[in-house]
Short mmCIF file of C-alpha atoms and ligand atoms in Angstrom, two decimals:
data_model
loop_
_atom_site.label_atom_id
_atom_site.label_comp_id
_atom_site.label_asym_id
_atom_site.label_seq_id
_atom_site.Cartn_x
_atom_site.Cartn_y
_atom_site.Cartn_z
CA UNK A 1 25.15 12.66 -20.08
CA UNK A 2 21.98 10.96 -18.84
CA UNK A 3 19.12 13.52 -17.69
CA UNK A 4 18.04 12.85 -13.89
CA UNK A 5 14.65 12.12 -13.24
CA UNK A 6 13.62 14.69 -10.54
CA UNK A 7 10.21 13.16 -9.55
CA UNK A 8 10.62 10.95 -6.79
CA UNK A 9 13.64 12.62 -5.46
CA UNK A 10 13.02 13.66 -1.63
CA UNK A 11 13.75 17.10 -0.40
CA UNK A 12 17.32 16.30 0.64
CA UNK A 13 17.92 14.46 -2.59
CA UNK A 14 16.67 17.60 -4.56
CA UNK A 15 19.09 19.77 -2.54
CA UNK A 16 21.69 17.30 -3.52
CA UNK A 17 20.86 17.44 -7.00
CA UNK A 18 20.94 21.11 -7.13
CA UNK A 19 24.31 21.90 -5.19
CA UNK A 20 25.67 19.11 -7.89
CA UNK A 21 24.57 21.62 -10.83
CA UNK A 22 26.05 24.70 -9.05
CA UNK A 23 22.76 26.22 -7.69
CA UNK A 24 21.81 27.13 -4.11
CA UNK A 25 20.77 24.83 -1.77
CA UNK A 26 17.17 26.45 -1.06
CA UNK A 27 16.40 25.88 -4.94
CA UNK A 28 16.28 21.94 -3.91
CA UNK A 29 13.37 23.04 -1.57
CA UNK A 30 11.73 25.14 -4.20
CA UNK A 31 11.99 22.34 -6.75
CA UNK A 32 10.25 20.07 -3.87
CA UNK A 33 7.60 22.59 -3.52
CA UNK A 34 6.89 22.72 -7.39
CA UNK A 35 7.04 19.08 -7.86
CA UNK A 36 4.87 17.58 -5.18
CA UNK A 37 2.87 20.52 -3.84
CA UNK A 38 2.30 22.51 -7.02
CA UNK A 39 2.55 19.40 -9.15
CA UNK A 40 4.31 21.12 -11.87
CA UNK A 41 4.77 18.84 -14.97
CA UNK A 42 7.17 20.84 -16.91
CA UNK A 43 10.21 23.15 -15.82
CA UNK A 44 8.35 25.60 -17.80
CA UNK A 45 5.50 25.53 -15.24
CA UNK A 46 7.93 26.86 -12.67
CA UNK A 47 7.43 30.27 -12.82
CA UNK A 48 9.34 31.42 -9.59
CA UNK A 49 12.62 30.39 -11.49
CA UNK A 50 14.12 32.46 -13.85
CA UNK A 51 14.09 31.81 -17.61
CA UNK A 52 17.68 30.79 -17.72
CA UNK A 53 17.26 28.24 -14.69
CA UNK A 54 14.42 26.77 -16.05
CA UNK A 55 16.54 26.36 -19.45
CA UNK A 56 19.08 24.76 -17.49
CA UNK A 57 16.89 22.40 -15.62
CA UNK A 58 15.50 21.19 -18.89
CA UNK A 59 18.62 20.13 -20.23
CA UNK A 60 19.79 18.18 -17.08
CA UNK A 61 16.84 16.71 -15.65
CA UNK A 62 13.44 15.59 -16.35
CA UNK A 63 10.07 14.98 -14.72
CA UNK A 64 8.68 11.75 -15.51
CA UNK A 65 5.33 10.69 -15.41
CA UNK A 66 3.42 7.28 -15.53
CA UNK A 67 1.38 6.97 -18.69
CA UNK A 68 -2.28 6.02 -17.94
CA UNK A 69 -3.65 3.29 -20.51
CA UNK A 70 -7.34 2.90 -18.93
CA UNK A 71 -9.43 3.40 -16.12
CA UNK A 72 -12.65 1.61 -15.14
CA UNK A 73 -15.19 2.48 -12.54
CA UNK A 74 -17.34 -0.22 -10.59
CA UNK A 75 -21.06 0.71 -11.29
CA UNK A 76 -21.63 -0.59 -7.79
CA UNK A 77 -19.79 1.59 -5.58
CA UNK A 78 -17.71 3.93 -7.89
CA UNK A 79 -14.44 2.47 -6.81
CA UNK A 80 -11.89 2.90 -9.72
CA UNK A 81 -9.12 1.10 -10.86
CA UNK A 82 -6.37 2.71 -13.23
CA UNK A 83 -4.02 0.78 -15.37
CA UNK A 84 -0.42 2.80 -15.78
CA UNK A 85 2.16 1.85 -18.02
CA UNK A 86 5.89 2.50 -16.77
CA UNK A 87 8.69 3.94 -18.97
CA UNK A 88 10.10 0.05 -19.69
CA UNK A 89 6.45 -0.96 -20.88
CA UNK A 90 5.84 -2.62 -17.70
CA UNK A 91 2.21 -2.06 -16.17
CA UNK A 92 0.84 -1.66 -12.44
CA UNK A 93 -2.59 -0.81 -11.28
CA UNK A 94 -3.77 1.65 -8.57
CA UNK A 95 -7.50 1.82 -6.97
CA UNK A 96 -9.07 4.79 -5.53
CA UNK A 97 -11.76 3.74 -3.06
CA UNK A 98 -14.46 6.31 -2.24
CA UNK A 99 -15.99 7.20 1.14
CA UNK A 100 -18.05 4.59 2.79
CA UNK A 101 -16.77 1.65 0.73
CA UNK A 102 -13.69 0.42 2.28
CA UNK A 103 -15.40 -1.27 5.53
CA UNK A 104 -19.20 -2.71 5.43
CA UNK A 105 -19.65 -1.57 9.03
CA UNK A 106 -18.02 1.87 8.57
CA UNK A 107 -14.36 2.09 10.11
CA UNK A 108 -14.87 4.90 12.70
CA UNK A 109 -11.28 4.28 13.84
CA UNK A 110 -10.01 8.14 13.98
CA UNK A 111 -13.65 9.69 14.09
CA UNK A 112 -12.52 12.10 10.69
CA UNK A 113 -15.52 12.77 8.50
CA UNK A 114 -16.12 9.56 6.45
CA UNK A 115 -17.72 11.60 3.51
CA UNK A 116 -14.51 13.33 2.85
CA UNK A 117 -12.62 10.06 2.73
CA UNK A 118 -10.71 9.42 -0.42
CA UNK A 119 -8.41 6.37 -0.26
CA UNK A 120 -5.85 5.31 -2.95
CA UNK A 121 -4.35 2.13 -2.89
CA UNK A 122 -0.88 2.16 -4.46
CA UNK A 123 1.33 -0.87 -6.00
CA UNK A 124 4.89 -0.85 -5.05
CA UNK A 125 6.42 -3.60 -7.10
CA UNK A 126 5.31 -5.06 -10.78
CA UNK A 127 4.05 -8.55 -9.88
CA UNK A 128 5.16 -9.97 -6.66
CA UNK A 129 7.70 -12.63 -5.51
CA UNK A 130 5.72 -13.91 -2.63
CA UNK A 131 3.64 -16.11 -4.26
CA UNK A 132 0.55 -16.22 -1.40
CA UNK A 133 -1.69 -18.94 -3.19
CA UNK A 134 -4.81 -16.94 -2.66
CA UNK A 135 -3.54 -13.65 -4.66
CA UNK A 136 -3.86 -13.07 -8.37
CA UNK A 137 -0.94 -10.35 -8.06
CA UNK A 138 1.32 -13.41 -6.46
CA UNK A 139 0.33 -15.54 -9.80
CA UNK A 140 1.59 -13.17 -12.18
CA UNK A 141 5.13 -13.52 -10.85
CA UNK A 142 7.61 -10.61 -10.12
CA UNK A 143 8.77 -8.07 -12.81
CA UNK A 144 10.84 -5.53 -10.59
CA UNK A 145 10.57 -2.86 -7.70
CA UNK A 146 8.90 0.56 -8.58
CA UNK A 147 11.05 3.56 -8.03
CA UNK A 148 9.97 6.28 -5.48
CA UNK A 149 8.69 8.18 -8.58
CA UNK A 150 6.86 5.82 -9.83
CA UNK A 151 5.06 5.13 -6.69
CA UNK A 152 4.60 8.88 -5.91
CA UNK A 153 3.16 9.30 -9.51
CA UNK A 154 0.48 7.31 -8.86
CA UNK A 155 -0.82 9.75 -6.25
CA UNK A 156 -0.33 12.86 -8.58
CA UNK A 157 -1.70 11.10 -11.54
CA UNK A 158 -4.99 9.53 -9.93
CA UNK A 159 -5.41 12.88 -8.10
CA UNK A 160 -5.51 14.99 -11.43
CA UNK A 161 -7.79 12.70 -12.89
CA UNK A 162 -10.17 12.39 -9.89
CA UNK A 163 -10.04 16.31 -9.36
CA UNK A 164 -10.35 15.70 -5.62
CA UNK A 165 -7.81 15.60 -2.73
CA UNK A 166 -6.63 12.20 -1.90
CA UNK A 167 -6.95 11.75 1.96
CA UNK A 168 -5.59 8.26 2.70
CA UNK A 169 -3.19 6.25 1.08
CA UNK A 170 -2.75 2.41 1.63
CA UNK A 171 0.31 0.42 0.49
CA UNK A 172 -1.85 -2.68 -0.29
CA UNK A 173 -1.69 -2.53 -4.11
CA UNK A 174 0.65 -5.05 -6.18
CA UNK A 175 3.72 -5.92 -4.41
CA UNK A 176 5.78 -6.52 -1.02
CA UNK A 177 6.12 -2.88 0.27
CA UNK A 178 8.78 -3.96 2.60
CA UNK A 179 11.13 -6.06 0.07
CA UNK A 180 11.32 -2.20 -1.56
CA UNK A 181 11.86 -0.66 1.46
CA UNK A 182 14.07 2.45 0.30
CA UNK A 183 11.69 3.64 -2.20
CA UNK A 184 8.63 2.96 -0.44
CA UNK A 185 10.08 5.04 2.38
CA UNK A 186 11.15 7.78 0.22
CA UNK A 187 7.63 7.68 -1.33
CA UNK A 188 6.21 8.04 2.02
CA UNK A 189 8.52 11.03 2.96
CA UNK A 190 7.41 12.80 -0.43
CA UNK A 191 3.58 11.75 -0.21
CA UNK A 192 3.62 13.36 3.71
CA UNK A 193 5.89 16.08 3.65
CA UNK A 194 5.54 17.05 -0.07
CA UNK A 195 1.76 16.13 -1.18
CA UNK A 196 0.84 16.91 2.40
CA UNK A 197 -1.19 13.72 3.22
CA UNK A 198 -0.36 13.00 6.81
CA UNK A 199 1.43 9.90 7.96
CA UNK A 200 -1.41 9.11 10.16
CA UNK A 201 -3.40 8.27 7.28
CA UNK A 202 -1.01 6.14 5.61
CA UNK A 203 -1.02 2.50 6.05
CA UNK A 204 1.63 -0.02 4.84
CA UNK A 205 0.43 -3.69 4.42
CA UNK A 206 2.99 -6.61 4.35
CA UNK A 207 2.74 -10.06 4.23
CA UNK A 208 5.33 -10.54 7.07
CA UNK A 209 8.78 -9.35 5.84
CA UNK A 210 10.10 -9.22 9.47
CA UNK A 211 13.43 -7.61 8.65
CA UNK A 212 11.72 -4.69 7.22
CA UNK A 213 9.22 -4.44 10.32
CA UNK A 214 11.96 -4.14 12.85
CA UNK A 215 13.69 -1.72 10.48
CA UNK A 216 10.55 0.16 10.38
CA UNK A 217 10.51 0.11 14.30
CA UNK A 218 14.30 1.13 14.53
CA UNK A 219 13.86 4.12 12.13
CA UNK A 220 11.02 5.52 14.01
CA UNK A 221 8.63 5.27 10.88
CA UNK A 222 5.04 6.80 12.55
CA UNK A 223 2.88 4.92 10.02
CA UNK A 224 0.14 2.44 10.43
CA UNK A 225 1.16 -0.85 10.09
CA UNK A 226 -1.16 -3.89 8.40
CA UNK A 227 -0.22 -7.43 8.76
CA UNK A 228 -1.56 -10.17 6.50
CA UNK A 229 -2.18 -12.51 9.00
CA UNK A 230 -4.37 -15.23 7.79
CA UNK A 231 -3.93 -17.85 10.14
CA UNK A 232 -2.07 -18.25 13.68
CA UNK A 233 -1.22 -21.80 12.76
CA UNK A 234 2.14 -22.30 11.53
CA UNK A 235 1.33 -25.13 9.30
CA UNK A 236 -1.91 -23.70 7.62
CA UNK A 237 -0.11 -20.20 7.36
CA UNK A 238 2.72 -21.78 5.43
CA UNK A 239 0.44 -23.23 2.89
CA UNK A 240 -1.33 -20.20 2.33
CA UNK A 241 1.80 -17.89 2.31
CA UNK A 242 5.37 -19.25 1.36
CA UNK A 243 6.89 -16.33 3.37
CA UNK A 244 5.76 -18.06 6.42
CA UNK A 245 8.60 -20.60 5.98
CA UNK A 246 11.25 -17.69 5.94
CA UNK A 247 9.43 -15.95 8.66
CA UNK A 248 7.22 -17.87 10.88
CA UNK A 249 4.75 -16.68 13.25
CA UNK A 250 6.92 -16.67 16.37
CA UNK A 251 9.34 -14.55 14.64
CA UNK A 252 6.63 -12.26 12.99
CA UNK A 253 4.83 -11.62 16.22
CA UNK A 254 7.89 -10.90 18.19
CA UNK A 255 8.81 -8.16 15.45
CA UNK A 256 4.94 -6.93 15.32
CA UNK A 257 5.10 -6.48 19.37
CA UNK A 258 8.75 -4.78 19.17
CA UNK A 259 7.51 -2.21 16.38
CA UNK A 260 4.23 -1.61 18.73
CA UNK A 261 6.73 -0.99 21.72
CA UNK A 262 8.61 1.43 19.64
CA UNK A 263 6.09 3.24 17.58
CA UNK A 264 2.99 3.01 19.82
CA UNK A 265 0.76 2.97 16.95
CA UNK A 266 -2.07 0.02 17.19
CA UNK A 267 -1.62 -2.49 14.45
CA UNK A 268 -4.10 -4.05 12.08
CA UNK A 269 -4.00 -7.63 11.36
CA UNK A 270 -5.77 -8.55 7.95
CA UNK A 271 -7.60 -11.92 8.07
CA UNK A 272 -8.98 -13.20 4.71
CA UNK A 273 -12.01 -16.19 5.87
CA UNK A 274 -11.35 -19.34 4.08
CA UNK A 275 -14.09 -21.66 4.74
CA UNK A 276 -13.04 -24.78 6.80
CA UNK A 277 -9.40 -23.67 6.79
CA UNK A 278 -9.20 -20.68 9.36
CA UNK A 279 -12.80 -19.90 10.28
CA UNK A 280 -13.22 -22.43 13.13
CA UNK A 281 -13.78 -21.77 16.92
CA UNK A 282 -10.14 -22.29 17.75
CA UNK A 283 -9.19 -19.91 14.92
CA UNK A 284 -11.20 -17.25 16.87
CA UNK A 285 -9.84 -18.32 20.08
CA UNK A 286 -6.26 -17.62 18.93
CA UNK A 287 -7.45 -14.40 17.30
CA UNK A 288 -8.84 -13.38 20.89
CA UNK A 289 -5.69 -14.61 22.48
CA UNK A 290 -3.60 -12.54 20.15
CA UNK A 291 -5.33 -9.34 20.79
CA UNK A 292 -4.76 -9.53 24.53
CA UNK A 293 -0.82 -9.47 23.64
CA UNK A 294 -0.82 -5.73 22.33
CA UNK A 295 -3.42 -2.99 21.17
CA UNK A 296 -4.59 -4.00 17.70
CA UNK A 297 -7.67 -4.58 15.43
CA UNK A 298 -8.36 -7.26 13.10
CA UNK A 299 -9.96 -6.39 9.52
CA UNK A 300 -11.88 -9.56 8.33
CA UNK A 301 -11.44 -9.59 4.35
CA UNK A 302 -14.01 -11.59 2.12
CA UNK A 303 -12.15 -14.05 0.02
CA UNK A 304 -12.16 -12.98 -3.53
CA UNK A 305 -11.74 -16.29 -5.40
CA UNK A 306 -9.00 -15.82 -8.05
CA UNK A 307 -10.02 -19.11 -9.80
CA UNK A 308 -6.81 -21.15 -9.48
CA UNK A 309 -6.33 -23.11 -12.56
CA UNK A 310 -3.72 -25.57 -10.80
CA UNK A 311 -5.92 -28.26 -9.02
CA UNK A 312 -2.59 -29.43 -7.26
CA UNK A 313 -2.30 -26.19 -5.62
CA UNK A 314 -3.53 -25.57 -2.25
CA UNK A 315 -5.60 -22.63 -3.67
CA UNK A 316 -7.90 -25.56 -4.87
CA UNK A 317 -9.04 -25.82 -1.35
CA UNK A 318 -10.02 -22.23 -0.78
CA UNK A 319 -13.80 -21.15 -0.65
CA UNK A 320 -15.26 -17.86 0.57
CA UNK A 321 -17.18 -17.98 3.95
CA UNK A 322 -21.03 -17.10 3.57
CA UNK A 323 -21.49 -13.14 4.67
CA UNK A 324 -23.74 -14.38 7.35
CA UNK A 325 -21.14 -16.92 8.89
CA UNK A 326 -18.57 -14.23 8.27
CA UNK A 327 -20.41 -11.88 10.57
CA UNK A 328 -20.99 -14.89 13.09
CA UNK A 329 -17.14 -15.10 13.47
CA UNK A 330 -16.48 -11.28 13.90
CA UNK A 331 -19.40 -11.25 16.40
CA UNK A 332 -17.80 -14.02 18.43
CA UNK A 333 -14.44 -12.39 18.35
CA UNK A 334 -16.31 -8.71 19.35
CA UNK A 335 -17.95 -10.63 22.31
CA UNK A 336 -14.34 -11.37 23.62
CA UNK A 337 -13.78 -7.51 23.30
CA UNK A 338 -11.55 -7.70 20.00
CA UNK A 339 -11.76 -4.53 17.79
CA UNK A 340 -12.94 -6.09 14.41
CA UNK A 341 -14.25 -4.90 11.26
CA UNK A 342 -15.37 -6.62 7.87
CA UNK A 343 -13.81 -5.08 5.17
CA UNK A 344 -16.12 -4.63 2.19
CA UNK A 345 -15.45 -6.16 -1.63
CA UNK A 346 -15.49 -2.58 -2.96
CA UNK A 347 -14.63 -2.84 -6.77
CA UNK A 348 -15.04 -6.79 -7.26
CA UNK A 349 -17.09 -6.00 -10.36
CA UNK A 350 -14.05 -4.62 -11.83
CA UNK A 351 -11.36 -6.89 -10.27
CA UNK A 352 -10.10 -4.05 -8.19
CA UNK A 353 -11.01 -5.48 -4.81
CA UNK A 354 -8.18 -6.99 -2.39
CA UNK A 355 -5.62 -9.77 -4.10
CA UNK A 356 -7.46 -9.46 -7.61
CA UNK A 357 -4.81 -6.98 -8.95
CA UNK A 358 -2.80 -8.58 -11.87
CA UNK A 359 -1.86 -7.24 -15.15
CA UNK A 360 -0.54 -8.46 -18.56
CA UNK A 361 2.91 -7.06 -18.80
CA UNK A 362 3.94 -6.48 -22.68
CA UNK A 363 7.65 -6.05 -23.09
CA UNK A 364 8.84 -3.18 -25.09
N1 LIG B 401 1.83 -7.58 -0.21
C1 LIG B 401 1.15 -6.83 1.01
C2 LIG B 401 0.30 -6.05 0.19
C3 LIG B 401 -0.84 -6.31 -0.82
S1 LIG B 401 -2.00 -7.43 -0.49
C4 LIG B 401 0.69 -7.79 1.95
O1 LIG B 401 0.53 -9.06 1.57
O2 LIG B 401 -0.01 -7.26 3.05
C5 LIG B 401 -3.29 -6.23 0.30
C6 LIG B 401 -4.10 -7.30 0.95
O3 LIG B 401 -5.08 -8.18 0.30
C7 LIG B 401 -3.24 -8.26 1.94
O4 LIG B 401 -3.70 -8.41 3.13
C8 LIG B 401 -3.71 -9.84 1.14
O5 LIG B 401 -3.39 -10.81 2.05
C9 LIG B 401 -5.15 -9.64 0.53
N2 LIG B 401 -5.51 -10.26 -0.36
C10 LIG B 401 -4.67 -11.11 -1.61
N3 LIG B 401 -5.75 -11.89 -2.32
C11 LIG B 401 -6.60 -11.81 -1.72
C12 LIG B 401 -7.89 -12.57 -2.36
N4 LIG B 401 -7.92 -13.51 -3.20
N5 LIG B 401 -9.11 -12.19 -1.32
C13 LIG B 401 -9.13 -11.12 -0.59
N6 LIG B 401 -7.77 -10.84 -0.09
C14 LIG B 401 -6.81 -10.86 -0.60
#
């Protein structure tokens, strides 16, 4: 009989598991605590269990962990990028972002002690099927969805290596989280209830997978939502993000407003500035108009050129906007009462900044 990997199971699923092996239900809760709060990596560590129960668990179950291949630390800002190998040989990256580097102008959004903030950016898929033309992960194609255990273990393993408490999680690594809905939501359940990182400190970023946004609203998921917007013009956005042909801006905005009405947490719109493409006066005006439809904030992201190799691709037209110009654009929005931050390029030197995550996958 195949052993069950317990890492990645929610408390409810662990309770079902222990009942299935004829143990009492409360053992499920204890397992949940051992796995995610006490971070046990073997059944032998579980000292509140009798020897015979530990042996039984050993026979029937496993606690799978990611294999850390390498990690690199930025010499500029201490951002650290981790390369993990999964059981089937596929590879993913996670990025640990230290305090004061996430935003150039300090994100004082929730008045927490910025110095204590340690943010982990997690991946949800091997590669990504969405093919946004500016993104390195898109260029590597799609491998598969990650399991909840593989998402959760990115938090546990990086925490162990860093030796510090991770305070914030952003689902902004490789992949489109809402296309892997169940595993992502189970991982959020475990990260918040087991690892004890409050959902107020968890942000999920989506390229605009409308069905997932509506489902989150209907299920009352109280997590911060970020939308990769990048343009308010359907023609431009479709060139940048093919997903816009499936879910256009009108459908996307309807879903985001629905989410806000149900969840009541301010939405973040992410906006990469591309010179001559989405940095004009009329683009700023559209953003001002958008910000009047619902409480939101706008994060301007500097474009990290991934060096598209195909001259026929729209990507060949994409160039970053000089920082001075980006500041002007942001100030224009601020003058019109839009809450706007400029995201820093933390980790750019180690290809750990937004959109730079890509790995070579070696099949086993
Ligand atoms: N698939 C999700 C989450 C991953 S991307 C999403 O699209 O939101 C995380 C953020 O990095 C997104 O806002 C994405 O648009 C941005 N990004 C992708 N490539 C980039 C690049 N080359 N430069 C700057 N930001 C990039």
